[in-house]
């Protein structure tokens, strides 16, 4: 082989080229025909040129060809790393391209690039080649080198013998780290140490050797659907090699080391595909395939690596669910609903909890009446068969069904079909209660039929005996107690008046529930729906409340609406008619089915008017009704304005209101005293005031005179304490103590009433010490003020005696002892008209309250 390759490659190549070579210019061709089947490595020593695998020599960058020619060599390397050199000589034709620029360059020393093998073996240092300058003919020279590999990393790799120019390498170098090293050589005159020539770049090419095994660089996990067709692409295995690209040392071959009957791989692209169409996930879900990668095109002496590719099969629905039993049996009692009858199990080899595995059940036969329902248990994937409508043993003792199981996903890749299984359900006999002839009985009846009217019969039978004997009927539900159920016969009779317009009736229907019980105490229920037919038992009614009309002369009108609870033809359209005799102030117009417009015939003053009107239904059934219509001035909002009562009442109206208020006050006080049966005894201490003396009395109840009448004393006998002083005062009119702010005020209702009634006009005095002049108050304000005072008094008198102040209560007293100027308290009730009460002026303030109670109205000069 070595002899053949060495003999097939020519030793020399000569070519004439232009002075300037552009990049990509084809210089010549290395003839590799007859050199065997194995790939060869071709490398140019001059970096300005490259050699393709087919032997074509091309220019890499712009290169000038000297007049004396350009020389380099090409290294040929076979699989066994044997090498031969082909010398290449390029001579210039003297022609320059039109776009080239001719330059005259100084002749220089120009040694060719040097090449060394990476990872070279020792001993070191080794001589590489010699450099020499053209000026060495005229001068004695010495040489120096600087740059990468010398003074820069990798430092100390190269050196030069100064006097001879011999280059040496001092150790191995890795091409993958330094593909080439370019350093600079300098030539100096030995005597003057001056440079005799320009610095020369020296290129050292590191020639590659196969010292790196290929490595996997891509994912090694692949998926493919089960039962995929043959040659289905599964994935691509990728690998890289650090050696020189595009050479035999980086040409990788892929090989499977196992499972070759199921998978295959392209040797140079690494694409893996299925070698069969029988991949079955249910047989094996994952495959682990060993892949070998080897450089040198797979040559035995190439470097290699192995890795494991994982091929996972994805599931398809190629297995239908298979029933675990060939026959399903179950039992269910009759008349039972929502009962689980049977659990139907299946087996499915497809991937669990996927649509390929989840079962869907269907009853294909025997469920025409809809008694059964089947659904899937999401955990166990079983079919759950339920009875949703009760079965009747007397009608059917055995029910036969057929159930089919399928998957959520369609069935593919299988010759099988969806499976079916027979199901047999046995109905168990149960002693049943009576059954009504119909679950719901509908009857018709007119409203207001007489009590005791038979409207129908509702009976039941025993399912076993088909007889109604010994069955008792009861009424379970009757909202209005309108119907009686005869216990032995099931007859339905009216018990009360049936009213269609009752709120118990909905859409003219009234329902009752009936229960039937046999002798074994089994029962059944039924519903009776009574359709109530209407009769004309209601008249049209006019809505006559809150009617008002804004006074706009004869142009205003009022809409009158009427309603009738009956249905047609016993209701609208209504007829409206003003009842005679009519004073001619009103008339009707624009009559509708249920309404009419009422308007005055002329201008009317503001007032409340009574308008009689006759409204009849379609059957002429109706009666006269009186409307109360208020004619008033309206506000901008369309409602009646408030009346000004204070200006309309006048003096006599005000006096009448005040008199009524006074009578109401006296009535309240009288009721309080009459209702009081016992008063607490109040010890009263004498004060410094001159006058009479009060004695303790054992009388528990008020005297007859006090019960009969309660008259107030004039204000002249009332003591008023200065409100500027601290403390309080006694209200002798009502026996109440008041505090207002920091001072006191006197609630002198009697004085206000006396002055008002006597003078016939508003007084300028103080009322209740509220600091308001009566002349400045309207009638309504005065009434409201009086009402407030009365409310306070009444609330006070409703309180228990223990919670009041002792000296603010009217107390009953008995005999007062001997020596009192007034004599007995009871004498107050028999004093004559002409008898004087001047002696009361000398009594103390505590006795005056009692005197106020005992004095009659005539003695006070009341009118």
Short mmCIF file of N, CA, C and O in Angstrom, two decimals, residues 1 5 8-9 31-32 35-42 52-54 75-79 82 84 246-249:
data_model
loop_
_atom_site.label_atom_id
_atom_site.label_comp_id
_atom_site.label_asym_id
_atom_site.label_seq_id
_atom_site.Cartn_x
_atom_site.Cartn_y
_atom_site.Cartn_z
N UNK A 1 0.84 -1.20 0.00
CA UNK A 1 0.00 0.00 0.00
C UNK A 1 0.87 1.24 0.00
O UNK A 1 0.62 2.21 -0.71
N UNK A 5 0.91 4.13 -3.01
CA UNK A 5 0.63 5.54 -2.84
C UNK A 5 1.82 6.38 -3.22
O UNK A 5 1.73 7.39 -3.90
N UNK A 8 2.07 6.55 -6.96
CA UNK A 8 1.00 7.15 -7.76
C UNK A 8 1.03 8.67 -7.71
O UNK A 8 0.39 9.33 -8.53
N UNK A 9 1.68 9.28 -6.72
CA UNK A 9 1.73 10.72 -6.58
C UNK A 9 2.99 11.24 -7.26
O UNK A 9 4.09 10.74 -6.99
N UNK A 31 -2.47 14.96 -8.99
CA UNK A 31 -3.15 13.80 -9.56
C UNK A 31 -3.12 12.67 -8.54
O UNK A 31 -2.06 12.16 -8.18
N UNK A 32 -4.36 12.27 -8.05
CA UNK A 32 -4.44 11.21 -7.04
C UNK A 32 -5.07 9.95 -7.60
O UNK A 32 -5.42 9.04 -6.85
N UNK A 35 -4.54 5.88 -6.56
CA UNK A 35 -3.92 5.86 -5.22
C UNK A 35 -4.73 5.06 -4.22
O UNK A 35 -4.60 5.23 -3.01
N UNK A 36 -5.60 4.17 -4.67
CA UNK A 36 -6.36 3.33 -3.73
C UNK A 36 -7.67 3.99 -3.30
O UNK A 36 -8.01 5.10 -3.67
N UNK A 37 -8.45 3.23 -2.46
CA UNK A 37 -9.76 3.70 -2.01
C UNK A 37 -9.69 4.55 -0.75
O UNK A 37 -10.62 5.28 -0.43
N UNK A 38 -8.63 4.41 0.00
CA UNK A 38 -8.54 5.12 1.27
C UNK A 38 -8.34 6.60 1.08
O UNK A 38 -7.70 7.05 0.12
N UNK A 39 -8.91 7.45 1.96
CA UNK A 39 -8.73 8.89 1.86
C UNK A 39 -7.30 9.29 2.19
O UNK A 39 -6.61 8.64 2.99
N UNK A 40 -6.81 10.36 1.54
CA UNK A 40 -5.45 10.87 1.74
C UNK A 40 -5.53 12.28 2.29
O UNK A 40 -6.44 13.06 1.94
N UNK A 41 -4.57 12.64 3.15
CA UNK A 41 -4.47 13.97 3.68
C UNK A 41 -3.49 14.80 2.87
O UNK A 41 -2.35 14.37 2.63
N UNK A 42 -3.89 16.03 2.44
CA UNK A 42 -3.06 16.89 1.61
C UNK A 42 -2.89 18.22 2.32
O UNK A 42 -3.90 18.88 2.67
N UNK A 52 -7.43 20.98 -1.85
CA UNK A 52 -8.70 20.31 -1.62
C UNK A 52 -8.48 18.81 -1.60
O UNK A 52 -7.42 18.31 -1.98
N UNK A 53 -9.52 18.09 -1.14
CA UNK A 53 -9.40 16.63 -1.05
C UNK A 53 -9.22 15.97 -2.41
O UNK A 53 -8.68 14.88 -2.51
N UNK A 54 -9.70 16.68 -3.46
CA UNK A 54 -9.54 16.10 -4.80
C UNK A 54 -8.20 16.47 -5.44
O UNK A 54 -7.94 16.13 -6.60
N UNK A 75 2.36 18.07 1.33
CA UNK A 75 2.57 16.82 2.07
C UNK A 75 1.36 15.92 1.86
O UNK A 75 0.21 16.35 2.06
N UNK A 76 1.65 14.67 1.43
CA UNK A 76 0.59 13.68 1.24
C UNK A 76 0.72 12.65 2.35
O UNK A 76 1.81 12.13 2.59
N UNK A 77 -0.43 12.36 3.05
CA UNK A 77 -0.43 11.45 4.20
C UNK A 77 -1.52 10.42 4.00
O UNK A 77 -2.65 10.73 3.66
N UNK A 78 -1.16 9.12 4.20
CA UNK A 78 -2.16 8.06 4.06
C UNK A 78 -2.69 7.67 5.43
O UNK A 78 -2.40 8.30 6.45
N UNK A 79 -3.50 6.57 5.48
CA UNK A 79 -4.15 6.15 6.72
C UNK A 79 -3.15 5.77 7.80
O UNK A 79 -3.41 5.96 8.98
N UNK A 82 1.85 7.58 6.87
CA UNK A 82 3.05 7.71 6.03
C UNK A 82 2.92 8.96 5.19
O UNK A 82 1.83 9.27 4.68
N UNK A 84 4.58 11.82 2.12
CA UNK A 84 5.46 12.11 0.98
C UNK A 84 5.24 13.55 0.59
O UNK A 84 4.15 14.11 0.79
N UNK A 246 -12.05 18.88 8.17
CA UNK A 246 -12.05 18.51 6.76
C UNK A 246 -10.87 17.62 6.39
O UNK A 246 -10.33 17.68 5.27
N UNK A 247 -10.45 16.81 7.32
CA UNK A 247 -9.39 15.84 7.06
C UNK A 247 -9.91 14.47 7.45
O UNK A 247 -10.97 14.33 8.09
N UNK A 248 -9.15 13.48 7.07
CA UNK A 248 -9.56 12.12 7.40
C UNK A 248 -9.58 11.88 8.90
O UNK A 248 -10.31 11.03 9.41
N UNK A 249 -8.79 12.70 9.61
CA UNK A 249 -8.73 12.52 11.06
C UNK A 249 -10.01 12.99 11.76
O UNK A 249 -10.23 12.67 12.93
#
